[in-house]
Short mmCIF file of C-alpha atoms and ligand atoms in Angstrom, two decimals:
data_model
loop_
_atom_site.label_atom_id
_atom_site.label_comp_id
_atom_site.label_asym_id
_atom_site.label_seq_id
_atom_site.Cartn_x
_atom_site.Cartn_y
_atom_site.Cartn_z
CA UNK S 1 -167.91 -26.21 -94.04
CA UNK S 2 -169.46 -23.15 -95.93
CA UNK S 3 -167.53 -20.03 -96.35
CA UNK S 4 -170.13 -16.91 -94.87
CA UNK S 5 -169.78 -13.33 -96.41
CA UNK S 6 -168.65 -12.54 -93.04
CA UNK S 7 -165.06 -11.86 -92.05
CA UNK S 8 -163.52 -10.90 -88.61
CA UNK S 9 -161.28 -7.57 -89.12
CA UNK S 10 -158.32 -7.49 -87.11
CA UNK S 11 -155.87 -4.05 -86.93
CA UNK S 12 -152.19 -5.07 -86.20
CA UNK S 13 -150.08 -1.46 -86.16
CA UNK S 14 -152.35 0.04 -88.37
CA UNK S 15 -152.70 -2.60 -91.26
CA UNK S 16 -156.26 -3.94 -91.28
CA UNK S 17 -156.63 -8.02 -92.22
CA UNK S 18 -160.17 -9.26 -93.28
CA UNK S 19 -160.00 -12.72 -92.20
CA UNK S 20 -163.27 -15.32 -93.78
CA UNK S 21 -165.44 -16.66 -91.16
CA UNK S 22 -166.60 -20.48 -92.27
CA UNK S 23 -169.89 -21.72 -90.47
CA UNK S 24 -169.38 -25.92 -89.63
CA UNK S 25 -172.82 -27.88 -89.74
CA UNK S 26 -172.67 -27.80 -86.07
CA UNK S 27 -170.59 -25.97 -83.56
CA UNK S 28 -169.07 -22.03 -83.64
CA UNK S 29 -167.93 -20.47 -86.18
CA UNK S 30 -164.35 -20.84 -87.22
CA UNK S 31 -162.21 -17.94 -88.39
CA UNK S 32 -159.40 -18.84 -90.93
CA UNK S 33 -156.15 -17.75 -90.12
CA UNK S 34 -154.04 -19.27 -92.90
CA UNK S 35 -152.80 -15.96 -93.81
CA UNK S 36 -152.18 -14.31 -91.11
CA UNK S 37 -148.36 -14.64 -90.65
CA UNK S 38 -147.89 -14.06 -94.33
CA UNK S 39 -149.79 -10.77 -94.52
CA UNK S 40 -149.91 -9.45 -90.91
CA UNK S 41 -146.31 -10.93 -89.50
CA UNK S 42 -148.08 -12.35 -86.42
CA UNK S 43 -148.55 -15.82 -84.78
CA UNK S 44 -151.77 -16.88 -82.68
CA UNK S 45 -150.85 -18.13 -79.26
CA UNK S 46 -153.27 -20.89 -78.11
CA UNK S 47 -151.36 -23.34 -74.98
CA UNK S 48 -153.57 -26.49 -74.99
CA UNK S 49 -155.39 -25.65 -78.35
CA UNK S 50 -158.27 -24.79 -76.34
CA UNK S 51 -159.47 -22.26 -79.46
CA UNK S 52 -157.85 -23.86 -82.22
CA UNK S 53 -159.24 -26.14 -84.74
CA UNK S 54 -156.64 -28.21 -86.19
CA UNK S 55 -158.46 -29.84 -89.07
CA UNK S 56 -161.99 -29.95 -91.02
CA UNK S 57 -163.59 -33.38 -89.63
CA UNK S 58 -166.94 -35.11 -90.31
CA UNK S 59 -166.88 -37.64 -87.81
CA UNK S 60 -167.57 -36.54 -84.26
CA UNK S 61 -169.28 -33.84 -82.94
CA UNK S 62 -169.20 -33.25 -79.38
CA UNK S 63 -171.88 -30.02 -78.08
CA UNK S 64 -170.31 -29.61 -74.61
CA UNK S 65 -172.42 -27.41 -73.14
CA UNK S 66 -175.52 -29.22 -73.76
CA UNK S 67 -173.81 -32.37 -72.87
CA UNK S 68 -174.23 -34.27 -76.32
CA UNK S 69 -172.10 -36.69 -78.31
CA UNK S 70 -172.95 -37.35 -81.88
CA UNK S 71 -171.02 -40.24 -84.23
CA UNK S 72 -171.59 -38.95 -88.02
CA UNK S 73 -174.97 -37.32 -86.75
CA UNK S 74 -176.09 -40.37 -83.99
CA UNK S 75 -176.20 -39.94 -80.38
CA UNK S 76 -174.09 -41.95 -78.60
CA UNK S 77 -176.55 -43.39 -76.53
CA UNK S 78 -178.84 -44.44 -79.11
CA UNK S 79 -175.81 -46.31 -80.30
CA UNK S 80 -174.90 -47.33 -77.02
CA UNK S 81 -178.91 -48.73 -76.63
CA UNK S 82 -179.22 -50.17 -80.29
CA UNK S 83 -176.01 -50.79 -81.98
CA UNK S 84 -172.75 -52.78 -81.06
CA UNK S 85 -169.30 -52.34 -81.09
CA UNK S 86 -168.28 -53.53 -84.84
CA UNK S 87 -171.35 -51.39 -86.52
CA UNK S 88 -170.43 -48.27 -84.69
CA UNK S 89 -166.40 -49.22 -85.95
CA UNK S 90 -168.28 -49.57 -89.89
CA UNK S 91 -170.07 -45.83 -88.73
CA UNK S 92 -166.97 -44.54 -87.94
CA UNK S 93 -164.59 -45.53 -90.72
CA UNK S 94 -167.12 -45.46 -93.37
CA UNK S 95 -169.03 -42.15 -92.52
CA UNK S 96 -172.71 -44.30 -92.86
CA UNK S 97 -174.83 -47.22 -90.84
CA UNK S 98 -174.33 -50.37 -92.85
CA UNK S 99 -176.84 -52.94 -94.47
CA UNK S 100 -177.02 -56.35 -93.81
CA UNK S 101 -174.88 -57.42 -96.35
CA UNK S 102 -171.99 -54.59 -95.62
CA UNK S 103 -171.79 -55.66 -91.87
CA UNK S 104 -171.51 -59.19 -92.71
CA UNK S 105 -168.58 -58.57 -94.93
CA UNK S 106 -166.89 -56.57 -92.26
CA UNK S 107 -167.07 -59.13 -89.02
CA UNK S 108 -166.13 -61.19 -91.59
CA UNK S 109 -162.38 -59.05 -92.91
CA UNK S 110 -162.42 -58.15 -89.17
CA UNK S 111 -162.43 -62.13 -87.98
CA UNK S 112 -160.19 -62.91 -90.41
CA UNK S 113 -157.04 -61.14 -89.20
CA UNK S 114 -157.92 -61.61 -85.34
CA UNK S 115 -154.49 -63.63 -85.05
CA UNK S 116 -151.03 -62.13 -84.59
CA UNK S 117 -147.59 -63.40 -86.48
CA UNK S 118 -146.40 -66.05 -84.66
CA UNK S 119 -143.50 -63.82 -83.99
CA UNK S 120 -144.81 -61.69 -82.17
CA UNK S 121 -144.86 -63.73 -78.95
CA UNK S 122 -141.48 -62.85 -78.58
CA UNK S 123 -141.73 -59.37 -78.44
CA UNK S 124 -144.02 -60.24 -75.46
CA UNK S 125 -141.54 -62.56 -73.73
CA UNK S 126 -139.10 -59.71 -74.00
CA UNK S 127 -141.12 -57.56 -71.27
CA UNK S 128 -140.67 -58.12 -67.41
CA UNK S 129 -143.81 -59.51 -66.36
CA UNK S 130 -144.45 -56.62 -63.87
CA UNK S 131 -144.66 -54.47 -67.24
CA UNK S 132 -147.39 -51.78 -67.11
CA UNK S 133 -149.79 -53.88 -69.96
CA UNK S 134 -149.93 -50.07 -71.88
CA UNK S 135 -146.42 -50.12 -71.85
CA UNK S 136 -146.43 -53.83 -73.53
CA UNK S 137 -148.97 -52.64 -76.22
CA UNK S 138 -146.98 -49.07 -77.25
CA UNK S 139 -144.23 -51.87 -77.68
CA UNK S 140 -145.61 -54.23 -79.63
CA UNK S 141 -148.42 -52.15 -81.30
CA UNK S 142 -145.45 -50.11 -82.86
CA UNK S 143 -143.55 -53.55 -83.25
CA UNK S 144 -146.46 -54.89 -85.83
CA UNK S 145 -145.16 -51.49 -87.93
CA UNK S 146 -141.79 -54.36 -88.61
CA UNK S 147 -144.49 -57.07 -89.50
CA UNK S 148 -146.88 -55.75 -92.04
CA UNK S 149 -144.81 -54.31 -94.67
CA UNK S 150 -147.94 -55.09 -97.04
CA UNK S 151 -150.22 -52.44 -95.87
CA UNK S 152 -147.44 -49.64 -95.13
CA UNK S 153 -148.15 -47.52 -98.50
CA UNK S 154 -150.52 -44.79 -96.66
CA UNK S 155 -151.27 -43.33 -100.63
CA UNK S 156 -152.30 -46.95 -101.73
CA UNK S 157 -156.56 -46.81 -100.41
CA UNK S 158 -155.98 -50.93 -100.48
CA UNK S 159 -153.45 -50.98 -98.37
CA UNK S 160 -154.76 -48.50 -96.40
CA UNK S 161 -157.76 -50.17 -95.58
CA UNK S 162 -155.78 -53.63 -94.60
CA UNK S 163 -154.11 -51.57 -92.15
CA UNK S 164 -157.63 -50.15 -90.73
CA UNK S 165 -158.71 -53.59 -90.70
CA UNK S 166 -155.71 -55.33 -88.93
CA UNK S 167 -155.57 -52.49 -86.23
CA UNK S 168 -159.33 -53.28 -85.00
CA UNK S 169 -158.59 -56.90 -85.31
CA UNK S 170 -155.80 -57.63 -83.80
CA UNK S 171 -155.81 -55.06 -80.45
CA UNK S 172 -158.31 -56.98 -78.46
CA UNK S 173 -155.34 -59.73 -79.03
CA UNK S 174 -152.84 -57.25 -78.50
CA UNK S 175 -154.08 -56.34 -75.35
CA UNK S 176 -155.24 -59.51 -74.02
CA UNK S 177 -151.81 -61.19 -73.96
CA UNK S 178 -150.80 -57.96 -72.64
CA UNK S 179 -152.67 -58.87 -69.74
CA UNK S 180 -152.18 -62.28 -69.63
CA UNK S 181 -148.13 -61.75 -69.86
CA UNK S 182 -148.34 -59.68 -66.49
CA UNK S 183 -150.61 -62.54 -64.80
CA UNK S 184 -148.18 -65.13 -65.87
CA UNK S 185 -150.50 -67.02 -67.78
CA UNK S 186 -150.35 -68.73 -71.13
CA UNK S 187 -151.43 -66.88 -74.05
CA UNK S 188 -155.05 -68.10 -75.39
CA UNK S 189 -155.56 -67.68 -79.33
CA UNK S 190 -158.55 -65.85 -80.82
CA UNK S 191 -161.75 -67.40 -81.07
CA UNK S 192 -163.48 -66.30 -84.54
CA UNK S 193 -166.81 -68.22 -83.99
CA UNK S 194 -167.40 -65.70 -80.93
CA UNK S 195 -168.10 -61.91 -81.07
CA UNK S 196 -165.86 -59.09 -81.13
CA UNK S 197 -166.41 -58.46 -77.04
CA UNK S 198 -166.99 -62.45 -75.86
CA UNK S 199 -163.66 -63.22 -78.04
CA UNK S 200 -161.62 -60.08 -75.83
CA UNK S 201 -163.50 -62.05 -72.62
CA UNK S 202 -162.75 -64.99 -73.18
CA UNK S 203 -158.97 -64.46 -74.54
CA UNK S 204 -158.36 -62.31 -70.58
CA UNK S 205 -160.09 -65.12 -68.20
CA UNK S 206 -160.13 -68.19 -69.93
CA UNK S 207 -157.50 -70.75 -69.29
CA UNK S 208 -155.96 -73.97 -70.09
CA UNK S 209 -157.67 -75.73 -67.59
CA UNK S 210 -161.18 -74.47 -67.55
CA UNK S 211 -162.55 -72.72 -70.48
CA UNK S 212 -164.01 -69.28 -70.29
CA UNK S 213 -168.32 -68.90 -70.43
CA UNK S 214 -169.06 -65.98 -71.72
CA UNK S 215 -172.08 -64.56 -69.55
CA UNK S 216 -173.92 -62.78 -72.52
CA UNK S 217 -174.78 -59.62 -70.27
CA UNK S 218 -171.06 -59.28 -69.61
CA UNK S 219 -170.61 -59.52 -72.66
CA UNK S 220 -172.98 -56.76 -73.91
CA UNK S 221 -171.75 -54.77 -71.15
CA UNK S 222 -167.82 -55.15 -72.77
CA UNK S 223 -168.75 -54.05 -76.08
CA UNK S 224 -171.04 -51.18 -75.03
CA UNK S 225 -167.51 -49.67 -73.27
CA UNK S 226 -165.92 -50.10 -76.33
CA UNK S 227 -168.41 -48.19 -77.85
CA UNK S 228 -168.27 -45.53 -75.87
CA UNK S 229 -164.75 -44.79 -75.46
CA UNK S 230 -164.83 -45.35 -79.87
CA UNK S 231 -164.26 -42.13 -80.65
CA UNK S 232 -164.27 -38.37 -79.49
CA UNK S 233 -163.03 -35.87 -82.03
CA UNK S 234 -159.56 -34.15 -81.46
CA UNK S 235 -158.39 -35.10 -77.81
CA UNK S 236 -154.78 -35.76 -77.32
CA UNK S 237 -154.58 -38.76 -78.28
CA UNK S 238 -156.19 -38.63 -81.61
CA UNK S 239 -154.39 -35.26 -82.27
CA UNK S 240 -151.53 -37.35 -81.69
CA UNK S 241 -152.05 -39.86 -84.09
CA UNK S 242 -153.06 -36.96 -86.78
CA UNK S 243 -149.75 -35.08 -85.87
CA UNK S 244 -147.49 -38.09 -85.77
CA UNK S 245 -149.26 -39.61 -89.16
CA UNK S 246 -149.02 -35.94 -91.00
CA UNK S 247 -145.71 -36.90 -92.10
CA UNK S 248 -146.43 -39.72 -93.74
CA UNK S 249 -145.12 -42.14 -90.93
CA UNK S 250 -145.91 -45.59 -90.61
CA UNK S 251 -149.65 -45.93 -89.77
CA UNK S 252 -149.14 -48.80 -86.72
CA UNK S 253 -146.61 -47.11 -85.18
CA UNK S 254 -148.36 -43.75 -85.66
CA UNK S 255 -151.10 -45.69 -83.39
CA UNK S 256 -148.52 -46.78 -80.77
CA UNK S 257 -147.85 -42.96 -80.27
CA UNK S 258 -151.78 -42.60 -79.87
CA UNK S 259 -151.64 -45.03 -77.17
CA UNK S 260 -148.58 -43.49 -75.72
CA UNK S 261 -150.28 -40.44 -75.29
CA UNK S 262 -153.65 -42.01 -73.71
CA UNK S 263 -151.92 -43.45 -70.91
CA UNK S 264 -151.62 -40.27 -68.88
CA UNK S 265 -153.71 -39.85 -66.00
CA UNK S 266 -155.63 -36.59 -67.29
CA UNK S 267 -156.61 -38.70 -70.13
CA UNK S 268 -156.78 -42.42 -70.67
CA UNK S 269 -155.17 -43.00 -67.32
CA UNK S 270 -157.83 -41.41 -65.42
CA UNK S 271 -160.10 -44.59 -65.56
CA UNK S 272 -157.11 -46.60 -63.15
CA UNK S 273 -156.67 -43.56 -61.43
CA UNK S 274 -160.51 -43.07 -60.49
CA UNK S 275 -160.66 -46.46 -59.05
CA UNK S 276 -157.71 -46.36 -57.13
CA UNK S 277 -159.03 -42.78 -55.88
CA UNK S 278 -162.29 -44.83 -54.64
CA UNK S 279 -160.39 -47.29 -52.90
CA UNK S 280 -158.05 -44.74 -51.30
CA UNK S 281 -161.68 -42.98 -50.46
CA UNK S 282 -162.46 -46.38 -49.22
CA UNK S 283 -165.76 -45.08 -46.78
CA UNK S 284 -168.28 -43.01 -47.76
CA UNK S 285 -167.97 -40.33 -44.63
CA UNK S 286 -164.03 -39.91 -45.56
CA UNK S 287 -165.61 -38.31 -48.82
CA UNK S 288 -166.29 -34.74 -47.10
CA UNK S 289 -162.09 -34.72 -46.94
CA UNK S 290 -161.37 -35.27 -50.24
CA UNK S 291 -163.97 -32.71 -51.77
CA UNK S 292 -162.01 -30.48 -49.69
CA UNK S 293 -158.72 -31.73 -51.14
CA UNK S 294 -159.69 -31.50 -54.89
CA UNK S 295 -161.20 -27.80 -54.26
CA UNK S 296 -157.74 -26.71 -52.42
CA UNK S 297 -156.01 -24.34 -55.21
CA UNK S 298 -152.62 -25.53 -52.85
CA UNK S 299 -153.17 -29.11 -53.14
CA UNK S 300 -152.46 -30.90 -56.64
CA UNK S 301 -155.45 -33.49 -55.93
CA UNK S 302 -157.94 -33.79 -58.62
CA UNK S 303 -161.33 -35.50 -58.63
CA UNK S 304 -160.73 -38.16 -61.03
CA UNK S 305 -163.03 -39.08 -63.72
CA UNK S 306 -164.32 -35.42 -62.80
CA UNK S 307 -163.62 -32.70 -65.84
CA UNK S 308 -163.63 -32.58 -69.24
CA UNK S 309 -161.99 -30.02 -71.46
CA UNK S 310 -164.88 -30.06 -73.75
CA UNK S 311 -168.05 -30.95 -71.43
CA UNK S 312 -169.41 -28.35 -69.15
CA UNK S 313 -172.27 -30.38 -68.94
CA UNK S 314 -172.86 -34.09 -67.62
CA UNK S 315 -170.42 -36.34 -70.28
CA UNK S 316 -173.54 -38.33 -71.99
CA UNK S 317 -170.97 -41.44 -72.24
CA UNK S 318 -171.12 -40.88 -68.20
CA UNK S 319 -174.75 -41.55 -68.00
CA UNK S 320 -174.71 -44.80 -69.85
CA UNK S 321 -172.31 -46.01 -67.83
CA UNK S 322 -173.49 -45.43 -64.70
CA UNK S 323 -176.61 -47.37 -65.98
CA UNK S 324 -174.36 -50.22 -67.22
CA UNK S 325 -172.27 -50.17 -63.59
CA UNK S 326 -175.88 -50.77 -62.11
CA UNK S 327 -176.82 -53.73 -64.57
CA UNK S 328 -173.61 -55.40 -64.25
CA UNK S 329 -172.80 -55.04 -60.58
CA UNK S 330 -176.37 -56.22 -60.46
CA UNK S 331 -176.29 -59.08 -62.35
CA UNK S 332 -172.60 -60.62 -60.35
CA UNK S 333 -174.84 -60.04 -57.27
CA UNK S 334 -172.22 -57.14 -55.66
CA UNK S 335 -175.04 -54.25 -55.55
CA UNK S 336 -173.46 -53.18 -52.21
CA UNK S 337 -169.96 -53.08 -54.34
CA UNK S 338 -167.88 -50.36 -51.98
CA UNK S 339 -166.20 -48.68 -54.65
CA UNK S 340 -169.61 -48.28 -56.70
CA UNK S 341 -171.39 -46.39 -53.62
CA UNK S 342 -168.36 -44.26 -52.85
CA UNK S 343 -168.58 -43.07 -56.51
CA UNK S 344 -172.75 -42.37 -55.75
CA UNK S 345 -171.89 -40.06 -53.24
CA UNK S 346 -169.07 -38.75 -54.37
CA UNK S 347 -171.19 -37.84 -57.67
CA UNK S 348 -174.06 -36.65 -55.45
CA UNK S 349 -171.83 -34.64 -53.08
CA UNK S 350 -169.54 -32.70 -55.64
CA UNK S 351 -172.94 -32.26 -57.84
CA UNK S 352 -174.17 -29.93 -54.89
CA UNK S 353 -170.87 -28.11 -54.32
CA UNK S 354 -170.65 -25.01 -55.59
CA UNK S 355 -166.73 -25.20 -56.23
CA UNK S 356 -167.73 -27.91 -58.99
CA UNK S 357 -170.97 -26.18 -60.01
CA UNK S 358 -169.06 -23.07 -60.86
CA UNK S 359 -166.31 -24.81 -62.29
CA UNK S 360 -168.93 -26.74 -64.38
CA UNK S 361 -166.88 -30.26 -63.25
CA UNK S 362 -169.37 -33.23 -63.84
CA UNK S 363 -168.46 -36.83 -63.85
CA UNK S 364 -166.89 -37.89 -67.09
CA UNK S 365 -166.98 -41.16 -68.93
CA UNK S 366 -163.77 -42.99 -66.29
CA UNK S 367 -165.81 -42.34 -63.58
CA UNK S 368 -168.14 -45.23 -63.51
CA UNK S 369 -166.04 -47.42 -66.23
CA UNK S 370 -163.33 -48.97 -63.35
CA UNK S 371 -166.58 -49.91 -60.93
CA UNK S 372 -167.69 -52.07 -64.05
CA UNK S 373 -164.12 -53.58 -65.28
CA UNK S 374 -162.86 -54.25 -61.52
CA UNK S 375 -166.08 -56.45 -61.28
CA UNK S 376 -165.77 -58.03 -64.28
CA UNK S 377 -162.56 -59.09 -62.93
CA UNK S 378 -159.52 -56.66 -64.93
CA UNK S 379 -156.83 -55.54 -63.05
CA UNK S 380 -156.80 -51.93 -62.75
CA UNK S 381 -154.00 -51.99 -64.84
CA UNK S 382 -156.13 -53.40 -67.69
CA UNK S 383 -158.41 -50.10 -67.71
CA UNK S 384 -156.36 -47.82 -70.06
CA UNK S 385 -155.63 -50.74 -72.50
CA UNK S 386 -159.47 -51.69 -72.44
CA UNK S 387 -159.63 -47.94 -73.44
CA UNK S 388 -156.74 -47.71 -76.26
CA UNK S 389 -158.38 -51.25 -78.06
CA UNK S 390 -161.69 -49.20 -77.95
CA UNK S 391 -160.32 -45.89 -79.37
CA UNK S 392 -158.32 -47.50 -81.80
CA UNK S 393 -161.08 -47.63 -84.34
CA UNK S 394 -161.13 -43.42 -83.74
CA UNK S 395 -157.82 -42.89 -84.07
CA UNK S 396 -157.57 -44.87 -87.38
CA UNK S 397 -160.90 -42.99 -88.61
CA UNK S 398 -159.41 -39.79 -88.24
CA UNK S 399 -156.27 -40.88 -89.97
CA UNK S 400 -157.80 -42.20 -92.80
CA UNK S 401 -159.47 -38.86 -93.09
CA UNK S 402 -156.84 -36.92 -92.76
CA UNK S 403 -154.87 -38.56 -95.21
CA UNK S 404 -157.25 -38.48 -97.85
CA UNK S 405 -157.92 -34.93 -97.60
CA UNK S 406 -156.14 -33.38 -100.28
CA UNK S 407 -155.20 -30.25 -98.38
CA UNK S 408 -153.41 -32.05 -95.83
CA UNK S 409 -150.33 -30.46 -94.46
CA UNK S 410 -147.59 -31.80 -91.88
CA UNK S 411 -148.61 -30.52 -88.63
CA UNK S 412 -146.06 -27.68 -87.62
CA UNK S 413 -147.07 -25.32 -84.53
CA UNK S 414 -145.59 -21.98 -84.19
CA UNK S 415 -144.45 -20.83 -80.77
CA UNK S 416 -144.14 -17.77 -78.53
CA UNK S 417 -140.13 -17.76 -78.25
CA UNK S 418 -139.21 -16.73 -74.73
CA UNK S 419 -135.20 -17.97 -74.73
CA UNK S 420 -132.04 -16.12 -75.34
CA UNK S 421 -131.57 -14.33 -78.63
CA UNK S 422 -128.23 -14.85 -79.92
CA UNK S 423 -125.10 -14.88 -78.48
CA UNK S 424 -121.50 -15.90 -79.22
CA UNK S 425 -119.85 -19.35 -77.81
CA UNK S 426 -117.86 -18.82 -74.73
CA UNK S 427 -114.67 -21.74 -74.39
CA UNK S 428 -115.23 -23.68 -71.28
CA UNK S 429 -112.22 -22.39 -69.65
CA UNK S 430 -113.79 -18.94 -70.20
CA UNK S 431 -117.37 -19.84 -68.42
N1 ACO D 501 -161.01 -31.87 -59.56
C1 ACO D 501 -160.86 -30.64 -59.00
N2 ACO D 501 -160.68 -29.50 -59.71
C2 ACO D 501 -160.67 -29.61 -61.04
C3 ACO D 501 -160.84 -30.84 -61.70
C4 ACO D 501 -161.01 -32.00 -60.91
N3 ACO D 501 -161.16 -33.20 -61.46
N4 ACO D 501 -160.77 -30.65 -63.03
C5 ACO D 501 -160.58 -29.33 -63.21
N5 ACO D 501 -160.52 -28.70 -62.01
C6 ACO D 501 -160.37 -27.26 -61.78
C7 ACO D 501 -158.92 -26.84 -62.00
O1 ACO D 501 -158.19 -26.87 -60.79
C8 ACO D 501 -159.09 -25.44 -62.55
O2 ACO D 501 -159.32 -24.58 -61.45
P1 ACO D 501 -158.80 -23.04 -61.49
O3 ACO D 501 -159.58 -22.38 -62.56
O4 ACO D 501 -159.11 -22.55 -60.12
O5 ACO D 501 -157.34 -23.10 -61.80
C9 ACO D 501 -160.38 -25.50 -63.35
O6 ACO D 501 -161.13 -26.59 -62.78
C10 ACO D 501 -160.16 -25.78 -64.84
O7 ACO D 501 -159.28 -26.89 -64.96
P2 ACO D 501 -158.30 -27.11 -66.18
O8 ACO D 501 -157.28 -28.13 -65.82
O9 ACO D 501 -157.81 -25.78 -66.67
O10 ACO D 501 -159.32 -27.66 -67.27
P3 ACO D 501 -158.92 -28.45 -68.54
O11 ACO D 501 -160.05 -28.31 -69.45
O12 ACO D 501 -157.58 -28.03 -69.04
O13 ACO D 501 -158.75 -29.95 -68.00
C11 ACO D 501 -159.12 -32.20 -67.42
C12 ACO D 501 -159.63 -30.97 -68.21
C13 ACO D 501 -157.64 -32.46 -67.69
C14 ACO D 501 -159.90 -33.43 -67.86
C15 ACO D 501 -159.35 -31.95 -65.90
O14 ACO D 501 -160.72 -31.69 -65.65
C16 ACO D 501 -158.85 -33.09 -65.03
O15 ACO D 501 -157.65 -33.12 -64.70
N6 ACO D 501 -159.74 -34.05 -64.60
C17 ACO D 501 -159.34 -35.19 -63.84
C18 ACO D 501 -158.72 -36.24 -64.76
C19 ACO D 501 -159.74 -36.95 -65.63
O16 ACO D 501 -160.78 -37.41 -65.16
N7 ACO D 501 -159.40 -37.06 -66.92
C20 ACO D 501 -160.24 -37.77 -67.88
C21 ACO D 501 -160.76 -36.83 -68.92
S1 ACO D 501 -161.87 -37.68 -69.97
C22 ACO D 501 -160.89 -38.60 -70.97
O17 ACO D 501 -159.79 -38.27 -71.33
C23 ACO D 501 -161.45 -39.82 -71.41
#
């Protein structure tokens, strides 16, 4: 961030403020207004943040008009195309591709902490096995925050890194048994002689009496999600984390709020709530009814997986996933998959409507991810954890950052007050 010459002059009641303007490497301008309550008395008022940036990051930068996502500089699809899952996790954390050597020692720290304490399994147990699986892992993801007391001290870099490490290790685990809890099926331990995605696999579908294969294209096709839902800058959830972490709290169960926060259907949820859209779509000619739904101002519908508060262009994670619906879909022989041509037209029919054109509403990165997982075999329940393992490496990325900037602050928004101002206790006889 360079500070310009420039400054944005603002007149409140006759007192002029000259507020600096800092240019980003990428992106608009930002105007600083640190100062503004102090010397001009005045709040911003921004519902939604949708003009307000909350921190200085180098990590992601998203340009949503042209439709492009970049991880410290790369395009997500030439990461998506080249790279896999625990490189783009070393690009993330570490701000840089890494050699040979460095990637080595990471699968290595990463393999090494795959299992969870023993203990653990009882916080599963303790969940009715009709649980929502998200709702098992804000449980026991903040639960591990009682385990780990050894990696707790967020001014300690060490221990800081541990906790990095154990959070990307241990939530394909996590979230396995998750799932496996709500099938009623036994628990199956990591694997460390398999990758990051075959070892998440295998841990969901295999079982005690018939191990899991991996198919390797399934497998390619996991860990290509996970890199695209790895990261993507300050949405809710990740804002969340920050927020929740910018008091100093305990870094796990600052990551259980992060996945709290996911599971709503206008953000992590909408990848469950997509697919069950398609099914309730079910035929391609009932399509025509729900366009008219989702454009009715009267009607709460929504297109799912349709929106972004950053894109007004196609979401490039979208793209790559459509691609990866067709490969995979392809390759378990269901080309004529239902769901997978209702979302085609769907796509191809809101695309040419000029309620979505004018909108700018393009598919976004849920809306070809549940035709892929529902073929692989997940529950539609499984989506949104699938999601939360994969985003677990951004949410810890941005907290690491955040912490070790030195001109962190607790978060504190301001508000626009619109209550009573004060007035004297009435008795309850009296009211
Ligand atoms: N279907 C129909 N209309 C829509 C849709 C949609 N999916 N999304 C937005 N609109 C309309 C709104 O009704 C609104 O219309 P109006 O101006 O007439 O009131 C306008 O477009 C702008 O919508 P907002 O909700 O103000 O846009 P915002 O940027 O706040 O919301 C959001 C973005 C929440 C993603 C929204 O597009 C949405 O609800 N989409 C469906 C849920 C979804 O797919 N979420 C996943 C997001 S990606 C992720 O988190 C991984």
């Amino acid at each position: 961030m360079a500070e310009t010459q420039r400054t944005a002059r603002l007149e409140i009641d006759g007192k002029t403020l000259d507020l600096p303007i800092y240019s980003p490497t990428a992106g608009p301008d930002v105007i600083d207004i640190r100062n503004l309550y102090s010397e001009g008395n005045v709040f911003t008022y921004d519902p939604g943040f949708t003009s307000t940036a909350a921190c200085d990051s180098s990590i992601t930068f998203i340009d949503g008009a042209r439709g492009e996502l970049l991880h410290r500089g790369y395009p997500i699809d030439q990461l998506a195309e080249k790279s896999h899952y625990l490189e783009v996790c070393y690009l993330l954390l570490y701000g840089k591709l890494p050699n040979a050597d460095q990637i080595e020692d990471f699968e290595n720290r990463v393999t090494t902490h795959t299992m969870l304490h023993e203990q653990m399994v009882n916080f599963f147990r303790g969940f009715r096995r009709d649980a929502h699986p998200m709702a098992i892992m804000v449980g026991v993801v903040g639960a591990m925050s009682a385990f780990y007391h050894d990696s707790t001290d967020i001014n300690d870099p060490w221990q800081r890194e541990v906790a990095s490490i154990r959070l990307i290790a241990k939530m394909p685990t996590i979230a396995a048994w998750a799932y496996k809890y709500s099938t009623g099926q036994p628990f199956v331990y990591p694997r460390n002689d398999l990758d990051y995605a075959s070892n998440f696999l295998r841990m969901c579908f295999s079982v005690p009496t018939e191990d899991y294969q991996v198919n390797p294209i399934l497998s390619r096709a996991m860990d290509r999600i996970f890199i695209l839902h790895a990261d993507h800058e300050q949405n809710a959830s990740t804002s969340t984390v920050r927020l929740a972490s910018s008091s100093g709290a305990n870094p796990l169960a600052c990551i259980a709020a992060g996945i709290a926060c996911l599971w709503g259907p206008s953000h992590g949820g909408a990848n469950q709530a997509c697919l069950e859209m398609l099914e309730e779509i079910g035929e391609v000619d009932r399509i025509p009814a729900f366009i008219t739904r989702a454009k009715d101002r009267n009607d709460p519908f929504r297109l799912m997986g349709f929106g972004h508060r950053v894109y007004k262009n196609l979401d490039p994670r979208a793209k790559v996933m459509k691609q990866s619906a067709d490969e995979v879909l392809g390759l378990l022989g269901v080309e004529k998959n239902k769901k997978l041509q209702v979302a085609k037209e769907l796509e191809r029919i809101a695309l040419e409507d000029d309620y979505f054109a004018e909108k700018k509403l393009f598919p976004n990165v849920d809306f070809y991810s549940g035709v892929i997982l529902e073929a692989m075999g997940f529950n539609t329940s499984m989506f949104t954890p699938i999601f939360a393992l994969s985003r677990t490496v951004g949410w810890i990325s941005q907290w690491k950052e955040m912490i070790e900037d030195p001109a962190m602050k607790i978060g504190r928004p301001r508000q626009l007050y619109s209550g009573n101002t004060r007035r004297d206790y009435v008795d309850v006889e009296d009211r």
